[in-house]
PDB file of C-alpha atoms in Angstrom:
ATOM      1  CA  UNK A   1      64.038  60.905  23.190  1.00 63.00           C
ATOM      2  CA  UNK A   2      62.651  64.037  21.579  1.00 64.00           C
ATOM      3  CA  UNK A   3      58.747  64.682  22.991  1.00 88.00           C
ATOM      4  CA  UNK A   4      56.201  64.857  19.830  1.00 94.00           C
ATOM      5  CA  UNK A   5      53.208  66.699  19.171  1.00 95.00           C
ATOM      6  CA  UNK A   6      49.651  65.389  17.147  1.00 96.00           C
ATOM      7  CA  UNK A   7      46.264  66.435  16.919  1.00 97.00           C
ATOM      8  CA  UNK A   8      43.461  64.307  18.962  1.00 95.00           C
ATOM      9  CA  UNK A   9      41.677  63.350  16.316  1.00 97.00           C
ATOM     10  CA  UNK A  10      41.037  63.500  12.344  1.00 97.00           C
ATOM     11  CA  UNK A  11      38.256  62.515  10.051  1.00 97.00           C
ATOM     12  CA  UNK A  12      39.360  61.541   6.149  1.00 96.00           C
ATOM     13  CA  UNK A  13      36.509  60.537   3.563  1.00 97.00           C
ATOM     14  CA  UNK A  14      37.690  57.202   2.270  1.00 97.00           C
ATOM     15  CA  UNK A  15      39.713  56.859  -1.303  1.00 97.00           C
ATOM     16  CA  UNK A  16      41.209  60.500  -0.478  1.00 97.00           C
ATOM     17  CA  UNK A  17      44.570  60.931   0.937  1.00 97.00           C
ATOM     18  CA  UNK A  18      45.308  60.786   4.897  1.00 98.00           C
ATOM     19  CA  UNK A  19      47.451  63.709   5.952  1.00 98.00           C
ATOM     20  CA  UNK A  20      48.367  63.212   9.469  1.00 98.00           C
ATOM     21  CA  UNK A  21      50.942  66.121  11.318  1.00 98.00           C
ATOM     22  CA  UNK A  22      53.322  65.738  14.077  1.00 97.00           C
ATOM     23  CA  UNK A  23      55.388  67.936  15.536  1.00 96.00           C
ATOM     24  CA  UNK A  24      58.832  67.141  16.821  1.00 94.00           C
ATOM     25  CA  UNK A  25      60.777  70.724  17.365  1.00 94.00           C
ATOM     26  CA  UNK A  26      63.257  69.565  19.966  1.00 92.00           C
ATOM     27  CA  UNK A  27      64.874  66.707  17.558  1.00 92.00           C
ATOM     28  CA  UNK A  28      68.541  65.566  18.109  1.00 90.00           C
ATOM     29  CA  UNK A  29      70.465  65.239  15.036  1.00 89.00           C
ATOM     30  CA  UNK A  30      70.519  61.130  15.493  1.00 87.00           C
ATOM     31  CA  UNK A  31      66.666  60.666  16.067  1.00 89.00           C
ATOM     32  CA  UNK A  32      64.604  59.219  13.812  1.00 90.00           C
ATOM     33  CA  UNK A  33      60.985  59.912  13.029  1.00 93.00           C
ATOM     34  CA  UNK A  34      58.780  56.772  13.084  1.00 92.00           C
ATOM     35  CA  UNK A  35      55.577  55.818  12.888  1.00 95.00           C
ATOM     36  CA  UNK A  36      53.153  53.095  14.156  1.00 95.00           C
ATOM     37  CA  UNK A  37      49.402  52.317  13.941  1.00 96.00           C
ATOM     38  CA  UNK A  38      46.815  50.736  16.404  1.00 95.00           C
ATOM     39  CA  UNK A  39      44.024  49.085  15.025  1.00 94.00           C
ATOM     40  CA  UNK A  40      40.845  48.693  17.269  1.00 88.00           C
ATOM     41  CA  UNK A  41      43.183  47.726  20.597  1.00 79.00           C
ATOM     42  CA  UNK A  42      45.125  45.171  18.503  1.00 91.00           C
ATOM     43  CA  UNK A  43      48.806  45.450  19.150  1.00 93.00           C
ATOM     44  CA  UNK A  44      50.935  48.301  17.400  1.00 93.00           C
ATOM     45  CA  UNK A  45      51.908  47.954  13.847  1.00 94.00           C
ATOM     46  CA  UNK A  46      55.071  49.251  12.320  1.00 91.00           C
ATOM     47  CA  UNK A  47      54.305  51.877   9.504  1.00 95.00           C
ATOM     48  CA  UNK A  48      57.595  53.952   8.434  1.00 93.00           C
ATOM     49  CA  UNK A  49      60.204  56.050   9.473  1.00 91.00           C
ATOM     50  CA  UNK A  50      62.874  58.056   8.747  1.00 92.00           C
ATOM     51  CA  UNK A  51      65.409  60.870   9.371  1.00 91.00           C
ATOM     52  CA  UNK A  52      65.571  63.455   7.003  1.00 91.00           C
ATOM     53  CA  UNK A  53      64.297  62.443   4.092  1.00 86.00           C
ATOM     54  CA  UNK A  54      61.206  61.375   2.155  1.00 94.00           C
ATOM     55  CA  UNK A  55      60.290  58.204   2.561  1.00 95.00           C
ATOM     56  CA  UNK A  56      57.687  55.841   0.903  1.00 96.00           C
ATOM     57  CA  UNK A  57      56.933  51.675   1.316  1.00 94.00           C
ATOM     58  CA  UNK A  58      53.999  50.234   0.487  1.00 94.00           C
ATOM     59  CA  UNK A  59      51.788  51.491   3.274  1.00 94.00           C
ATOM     60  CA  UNK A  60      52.348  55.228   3.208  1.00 97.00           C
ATOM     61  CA  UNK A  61      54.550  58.105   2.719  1.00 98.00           C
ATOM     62  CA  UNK A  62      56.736  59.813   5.633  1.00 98.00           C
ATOM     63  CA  UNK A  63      57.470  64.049   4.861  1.00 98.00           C
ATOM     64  CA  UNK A  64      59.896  65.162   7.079  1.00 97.00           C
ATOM     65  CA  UNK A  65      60.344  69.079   6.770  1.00 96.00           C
ATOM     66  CA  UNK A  66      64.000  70.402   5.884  1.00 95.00           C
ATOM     67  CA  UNK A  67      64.441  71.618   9.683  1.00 95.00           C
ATOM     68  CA  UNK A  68      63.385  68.620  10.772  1.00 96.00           C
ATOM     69  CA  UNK A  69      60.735  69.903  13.339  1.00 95.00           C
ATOM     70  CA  UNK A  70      57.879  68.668  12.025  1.00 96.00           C
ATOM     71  CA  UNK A  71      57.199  65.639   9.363  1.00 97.00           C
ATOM     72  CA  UNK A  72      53.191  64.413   7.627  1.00 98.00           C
ATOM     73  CA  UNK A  73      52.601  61.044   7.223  1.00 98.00           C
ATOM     74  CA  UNK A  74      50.635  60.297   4.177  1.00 98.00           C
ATOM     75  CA  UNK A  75      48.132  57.437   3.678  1.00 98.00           C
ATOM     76  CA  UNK A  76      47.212  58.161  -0.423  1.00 96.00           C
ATOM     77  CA  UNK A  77      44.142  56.434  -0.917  1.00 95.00           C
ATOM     78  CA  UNK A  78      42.475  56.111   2.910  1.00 97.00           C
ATOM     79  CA  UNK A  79      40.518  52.958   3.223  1.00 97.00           C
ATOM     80  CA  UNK A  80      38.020  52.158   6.228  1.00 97.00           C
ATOM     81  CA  UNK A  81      40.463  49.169   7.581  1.00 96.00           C
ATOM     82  CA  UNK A  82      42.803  52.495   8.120  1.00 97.00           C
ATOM     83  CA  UNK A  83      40.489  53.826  10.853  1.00 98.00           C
ATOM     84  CA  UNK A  84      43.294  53.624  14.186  1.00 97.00           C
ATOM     85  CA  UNK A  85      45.334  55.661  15.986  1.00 96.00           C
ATOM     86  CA  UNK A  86      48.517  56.997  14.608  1.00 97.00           C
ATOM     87  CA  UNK A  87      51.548  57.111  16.874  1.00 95.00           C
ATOM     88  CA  UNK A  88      54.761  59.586  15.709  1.00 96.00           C
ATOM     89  CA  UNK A  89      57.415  58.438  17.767  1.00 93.00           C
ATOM     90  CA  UNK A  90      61.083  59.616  17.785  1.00 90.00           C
ATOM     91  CA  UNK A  91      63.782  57.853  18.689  1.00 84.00           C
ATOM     92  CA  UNK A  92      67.239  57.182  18.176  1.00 77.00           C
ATOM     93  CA  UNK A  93      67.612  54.233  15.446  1.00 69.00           C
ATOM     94  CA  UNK A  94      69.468  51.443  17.327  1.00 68.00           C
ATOM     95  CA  UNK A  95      68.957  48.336  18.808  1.00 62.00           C
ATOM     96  CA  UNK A  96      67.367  47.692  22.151  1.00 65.00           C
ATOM     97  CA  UNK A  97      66.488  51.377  22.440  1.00 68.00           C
ATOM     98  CA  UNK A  98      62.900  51.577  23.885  1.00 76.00           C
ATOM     99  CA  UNK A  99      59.606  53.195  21.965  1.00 81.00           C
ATOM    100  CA  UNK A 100      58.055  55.724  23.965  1.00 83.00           C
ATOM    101  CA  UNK A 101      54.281  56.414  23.038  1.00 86.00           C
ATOM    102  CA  UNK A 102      52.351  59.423  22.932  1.00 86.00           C
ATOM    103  CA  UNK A 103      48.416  59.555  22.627  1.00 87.00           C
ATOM    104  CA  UNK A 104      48.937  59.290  19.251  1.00 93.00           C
ATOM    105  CA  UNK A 105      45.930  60.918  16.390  1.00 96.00           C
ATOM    106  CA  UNK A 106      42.648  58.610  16.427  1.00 96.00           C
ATOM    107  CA  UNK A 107      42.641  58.784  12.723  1.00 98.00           C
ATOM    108  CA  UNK A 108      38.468  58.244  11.650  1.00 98.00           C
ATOM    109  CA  UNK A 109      38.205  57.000   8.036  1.00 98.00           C
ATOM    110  CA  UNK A 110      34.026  57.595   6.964  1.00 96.00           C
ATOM    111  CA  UNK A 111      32.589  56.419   3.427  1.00 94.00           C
TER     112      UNK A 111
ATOM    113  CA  UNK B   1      56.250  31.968  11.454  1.00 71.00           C
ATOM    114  CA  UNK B   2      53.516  32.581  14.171  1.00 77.00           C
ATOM    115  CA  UNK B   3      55.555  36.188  15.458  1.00 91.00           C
ATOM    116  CA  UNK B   4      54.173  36.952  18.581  1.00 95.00           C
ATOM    117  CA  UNK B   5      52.158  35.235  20.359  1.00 96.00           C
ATOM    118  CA  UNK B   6      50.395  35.845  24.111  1.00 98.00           C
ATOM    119  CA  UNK B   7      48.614  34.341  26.587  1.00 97.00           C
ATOM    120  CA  UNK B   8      45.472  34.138  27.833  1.00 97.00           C
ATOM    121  CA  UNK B   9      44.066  36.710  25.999  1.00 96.00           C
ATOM    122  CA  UNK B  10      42.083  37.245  28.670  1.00 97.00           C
ATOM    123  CA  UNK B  11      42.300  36.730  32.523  1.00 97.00           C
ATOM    124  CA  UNK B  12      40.290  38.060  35.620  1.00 97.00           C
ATOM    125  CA  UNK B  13      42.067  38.332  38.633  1.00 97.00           C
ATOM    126  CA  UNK B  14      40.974  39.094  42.496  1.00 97.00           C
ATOM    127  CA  UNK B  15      43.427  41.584  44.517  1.00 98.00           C
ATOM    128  CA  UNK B  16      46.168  39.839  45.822  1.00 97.00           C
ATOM    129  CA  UNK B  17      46.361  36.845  43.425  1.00 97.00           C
ATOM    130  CA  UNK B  18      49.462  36.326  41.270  1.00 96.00           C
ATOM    131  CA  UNK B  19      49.945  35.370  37.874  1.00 96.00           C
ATOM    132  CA  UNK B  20      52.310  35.178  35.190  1.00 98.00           C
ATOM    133  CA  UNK B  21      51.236  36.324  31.305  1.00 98.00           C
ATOM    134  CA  UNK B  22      53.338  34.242  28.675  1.00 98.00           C
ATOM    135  CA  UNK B  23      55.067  35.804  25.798  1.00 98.00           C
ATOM    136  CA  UNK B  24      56.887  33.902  22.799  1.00 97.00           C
ATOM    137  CA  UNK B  25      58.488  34.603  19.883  1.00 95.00           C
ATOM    138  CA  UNK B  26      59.519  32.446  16.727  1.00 94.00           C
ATOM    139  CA  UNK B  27      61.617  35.375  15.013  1.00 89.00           C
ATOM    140  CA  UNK B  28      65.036  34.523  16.590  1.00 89.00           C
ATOM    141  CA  UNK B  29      64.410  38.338  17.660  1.00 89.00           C
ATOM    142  CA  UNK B  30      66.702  39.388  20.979  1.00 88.00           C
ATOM    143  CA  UNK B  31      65.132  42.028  22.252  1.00 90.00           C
ATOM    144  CA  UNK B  32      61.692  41.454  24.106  1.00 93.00           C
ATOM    145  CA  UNK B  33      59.299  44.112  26.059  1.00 94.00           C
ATOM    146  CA  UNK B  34      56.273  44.164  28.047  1.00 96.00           C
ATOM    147  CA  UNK B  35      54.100  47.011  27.810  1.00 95.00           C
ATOM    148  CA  UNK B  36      50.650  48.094  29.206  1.00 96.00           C
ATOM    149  CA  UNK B  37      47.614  50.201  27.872  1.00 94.00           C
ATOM    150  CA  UNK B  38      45.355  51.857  30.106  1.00 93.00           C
ATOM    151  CA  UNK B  39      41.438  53.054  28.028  1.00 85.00           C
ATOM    152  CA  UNK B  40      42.463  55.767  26.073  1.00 79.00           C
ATOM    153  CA  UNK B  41      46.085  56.132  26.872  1.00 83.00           C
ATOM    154  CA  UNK B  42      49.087  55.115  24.954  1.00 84.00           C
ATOM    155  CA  UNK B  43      51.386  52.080  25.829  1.00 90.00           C
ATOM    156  CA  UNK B  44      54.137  52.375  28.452  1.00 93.00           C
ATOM    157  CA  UNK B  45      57.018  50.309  28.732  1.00 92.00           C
ATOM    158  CA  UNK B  46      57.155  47.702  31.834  1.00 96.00           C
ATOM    159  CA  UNK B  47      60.052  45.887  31.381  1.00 95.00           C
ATOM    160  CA  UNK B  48      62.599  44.951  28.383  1.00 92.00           C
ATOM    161  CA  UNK B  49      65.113  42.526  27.361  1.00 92.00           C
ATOM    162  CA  UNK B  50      68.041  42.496  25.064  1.00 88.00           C
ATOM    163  CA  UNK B  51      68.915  39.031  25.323  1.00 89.00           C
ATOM    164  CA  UNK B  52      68.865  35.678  27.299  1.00 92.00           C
ATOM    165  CA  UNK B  53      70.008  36.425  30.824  1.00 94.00           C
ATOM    166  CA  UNK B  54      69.993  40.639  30.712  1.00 93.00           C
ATOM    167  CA  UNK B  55      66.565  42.346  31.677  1.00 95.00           C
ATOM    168  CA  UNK B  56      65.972  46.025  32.466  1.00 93.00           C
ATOM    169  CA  UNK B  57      63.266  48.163  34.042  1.00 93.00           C
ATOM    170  CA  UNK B  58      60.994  50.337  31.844  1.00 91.00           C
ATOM    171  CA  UNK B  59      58.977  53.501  32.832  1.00 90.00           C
ATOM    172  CA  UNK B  60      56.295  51.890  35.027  1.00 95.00           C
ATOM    173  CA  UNK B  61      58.192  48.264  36.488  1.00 96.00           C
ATOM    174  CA  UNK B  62      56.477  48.384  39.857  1.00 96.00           C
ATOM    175  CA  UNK B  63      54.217  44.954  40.730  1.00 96.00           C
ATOM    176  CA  UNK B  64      55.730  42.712  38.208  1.00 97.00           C
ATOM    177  CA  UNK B  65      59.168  41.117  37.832  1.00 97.00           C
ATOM    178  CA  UNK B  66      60.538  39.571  34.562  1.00 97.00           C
ATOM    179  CA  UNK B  67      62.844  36.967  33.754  1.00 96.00           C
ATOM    180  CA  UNK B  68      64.633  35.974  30.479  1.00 96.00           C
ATOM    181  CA  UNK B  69      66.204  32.210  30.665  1.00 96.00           C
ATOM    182  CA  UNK B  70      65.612  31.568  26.412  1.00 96.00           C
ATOM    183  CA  UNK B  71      65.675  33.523  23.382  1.00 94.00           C
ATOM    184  CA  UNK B  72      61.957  32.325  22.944  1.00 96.00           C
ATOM    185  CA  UNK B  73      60.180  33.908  25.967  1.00 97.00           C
ATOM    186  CA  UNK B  74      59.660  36.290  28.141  1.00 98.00           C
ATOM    187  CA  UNK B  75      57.497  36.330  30.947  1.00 98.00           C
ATOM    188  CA  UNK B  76      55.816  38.777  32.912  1.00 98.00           C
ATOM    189  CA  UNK B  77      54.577  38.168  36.195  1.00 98.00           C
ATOM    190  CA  UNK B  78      52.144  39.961  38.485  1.00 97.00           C
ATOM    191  CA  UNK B  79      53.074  39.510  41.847  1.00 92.00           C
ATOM    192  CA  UNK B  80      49.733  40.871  44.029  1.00 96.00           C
ATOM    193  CA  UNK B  81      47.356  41.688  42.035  1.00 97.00           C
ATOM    194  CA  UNK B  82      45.724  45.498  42.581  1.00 97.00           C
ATOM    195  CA  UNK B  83      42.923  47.279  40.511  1.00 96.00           C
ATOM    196  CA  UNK B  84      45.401  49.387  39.637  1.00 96.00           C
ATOM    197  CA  UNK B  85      46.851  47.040  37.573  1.00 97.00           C
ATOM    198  CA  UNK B  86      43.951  46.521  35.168  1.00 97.00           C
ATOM    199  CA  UNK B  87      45.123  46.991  31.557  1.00 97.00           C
ATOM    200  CA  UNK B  88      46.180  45.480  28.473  1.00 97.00           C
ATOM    201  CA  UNK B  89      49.079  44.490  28.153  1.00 98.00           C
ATOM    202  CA  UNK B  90      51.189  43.728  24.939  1.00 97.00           C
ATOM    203  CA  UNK B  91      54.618  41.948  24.420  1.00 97.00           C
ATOM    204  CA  UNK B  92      57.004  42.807  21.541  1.00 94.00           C
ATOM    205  CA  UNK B  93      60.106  41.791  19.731  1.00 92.00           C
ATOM    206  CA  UNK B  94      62.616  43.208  17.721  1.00 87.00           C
ATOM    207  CA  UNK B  95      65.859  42.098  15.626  1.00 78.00           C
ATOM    208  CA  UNK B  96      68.887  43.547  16.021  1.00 66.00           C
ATOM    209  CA  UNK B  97      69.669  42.716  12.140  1.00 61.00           C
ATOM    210  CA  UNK B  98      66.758  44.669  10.834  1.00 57.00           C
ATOM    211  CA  UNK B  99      67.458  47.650   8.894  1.00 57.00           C
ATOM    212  CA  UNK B 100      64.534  49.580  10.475  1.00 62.00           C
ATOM    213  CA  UNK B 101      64.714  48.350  13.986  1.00 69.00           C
ATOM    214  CA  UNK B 102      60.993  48.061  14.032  1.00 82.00           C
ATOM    215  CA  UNK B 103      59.285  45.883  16.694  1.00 87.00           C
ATOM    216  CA  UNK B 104      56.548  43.797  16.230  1.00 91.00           C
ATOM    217  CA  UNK B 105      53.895  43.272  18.716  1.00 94.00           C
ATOM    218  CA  UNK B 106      51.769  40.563  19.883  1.00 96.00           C
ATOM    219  CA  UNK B 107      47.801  40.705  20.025  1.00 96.00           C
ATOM    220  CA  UNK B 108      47.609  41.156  24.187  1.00 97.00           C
ATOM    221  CA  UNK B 109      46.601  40.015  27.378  1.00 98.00           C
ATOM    222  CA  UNK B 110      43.724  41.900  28.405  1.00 97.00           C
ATOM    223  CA  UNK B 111      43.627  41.724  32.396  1.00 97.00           C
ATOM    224  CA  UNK B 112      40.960  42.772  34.610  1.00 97.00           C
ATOM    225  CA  UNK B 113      41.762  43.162  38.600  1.00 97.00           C
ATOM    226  CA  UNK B 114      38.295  43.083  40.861  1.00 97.00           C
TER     227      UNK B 114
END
C-alpha cells in the first residue's frame, strides 16, 4: 500500500469549512484514497473514499487531484463534535485487504 | 444491530498473567481484525480474519494468538502479559458485499500491564 503524507495538526473556527491535505505521490493505479476519523480514543469511523474522482456523502467531500498524488478532504460546515484525528489511508479496494494507519491530522475545531 | 461490541472495556493485568479480550459482531461481516493503539500513535494491525476457520498475522502478532471457530467472534488472547503490551486495543469487521469495503470498529479494550 502506497505510504501517505498529513500535517500534525490543524485548527478550523467552527461553521467554516475543514480543509484537510494528504499527500499520496507513490499511488498505484488500483489504490483507493480513503478516509477515517477518531473521535476522543473511540474506535475509527469510516468517512469516504475514492479513486479518482470527486466524491461527496453526507459527512464530507473527498478532492482527489487529476494526478492522483494528492487529494483534500472537505468537512463544509466544521462543528465542535468534528474535533478528531483524520486518517488518509490508501489501499487497494477489496475484501480482506488490511488498513494501514498513519498518525493521521489531529483536526482542532474552536468556537 | 449492536455492530461491534468488546470486552471489558477495561482490564489491569500483572506481567505474566494471561487473558483473552472478546470481540463480536452481529453484521454477518467475514472479515474480523484486532488492532492496538499505543498514546499518540496510530492503530496497527495484530491479527485478521477472513472467515470461520482462516486467520492471518498482521504487522505486530507477537504475544497473542487468535482463533476464529464462528462467524460471530473473534478472540484475542494475551498469552504473558508484559508492559509492553499496554494499549488499546480495537476489533473490527467488514463485509465482503459492501460497495465501499469500509470496516467498522468496536469501542475498545483499554489494557494496562503493571
Amino acid at each position: 500500500d502506497a505510504k501517505t503524507t498529513q500535517p500534525p495538526s490543524m485548527d478550523c473556527a467552527e461553521g467554516r469549512a475543514a480543509n484537510l491535505p494528504c499527500n499520496h505521490s507513490t499511488i498505484s493505479g488500483n489504490e483507493y484514497v480513503y478516509w477515517y476519523r477518531q473521535i476522543h480514543s473511540q474506535g475509527p469511523q469510516y468517512i469516504i473514499h475514492g479513486l479518482k474522482n470527486n466524491e461527496t456523502n453526507e459527512m464530507a467531500s473527498l478532492i482527489i487531484t487529476e494526478d492522483r498524488k494528492s487529494s483534500t478532504l472537505i468537512l463544509p460546515h466544521a462543528t465542535l463534535r468534528d474535533t478528531a484525528v483524520y486518517y488518509c489511508i490508501v489501499r487497494v479496494r477489496e475484501y480482506g485487504n488490511k488498513l494501514v494507519f498513519g498518525a493521521g491530522t489531529i483536526l482542532r475545531v474552536k468556537s | 444491530n449492536a455492530g461491534v461490541t468488546q470486552t471489558p472495556k477495561f482490564q489491569v493485568l500483572k506481567t505474566g498473567q494471561s487473558m483473552t479480550l472478546q470481540c463480536a459482531q452481529d453484521m454477518n461481516h467475514e472479515y474480523m481484525s484486532w488492532y492496538r493503539q499505543d498514546p499518540g500513535m496510530g492503530l496497527r494491525l495484530i491479527h485478521y480474519s477472513v472467515g470461520a476457520g482462516i486467520t492471518d498475522q498482521g504487522e505486530v502478532p507477537n504475544g497473542y494468538n487468535v482463533s476464529r471457530s464462528t462467524t460471530e467472534d473473534f478472540p484475542l488472547r494475551l498469552l504473558s502479559a508484559a508492559p509492553s503490551q499496554t494499549s488499546v486495543y480495537f476489533c473490527a469487521s467488514s463485509s465482503p458485499t459492501g460497495a465501499t469495503y469500509e470496516q467498522y470498529f468496536g469501542p475498545g479494550t483499554r489494557l494496562t500491564v503493571t
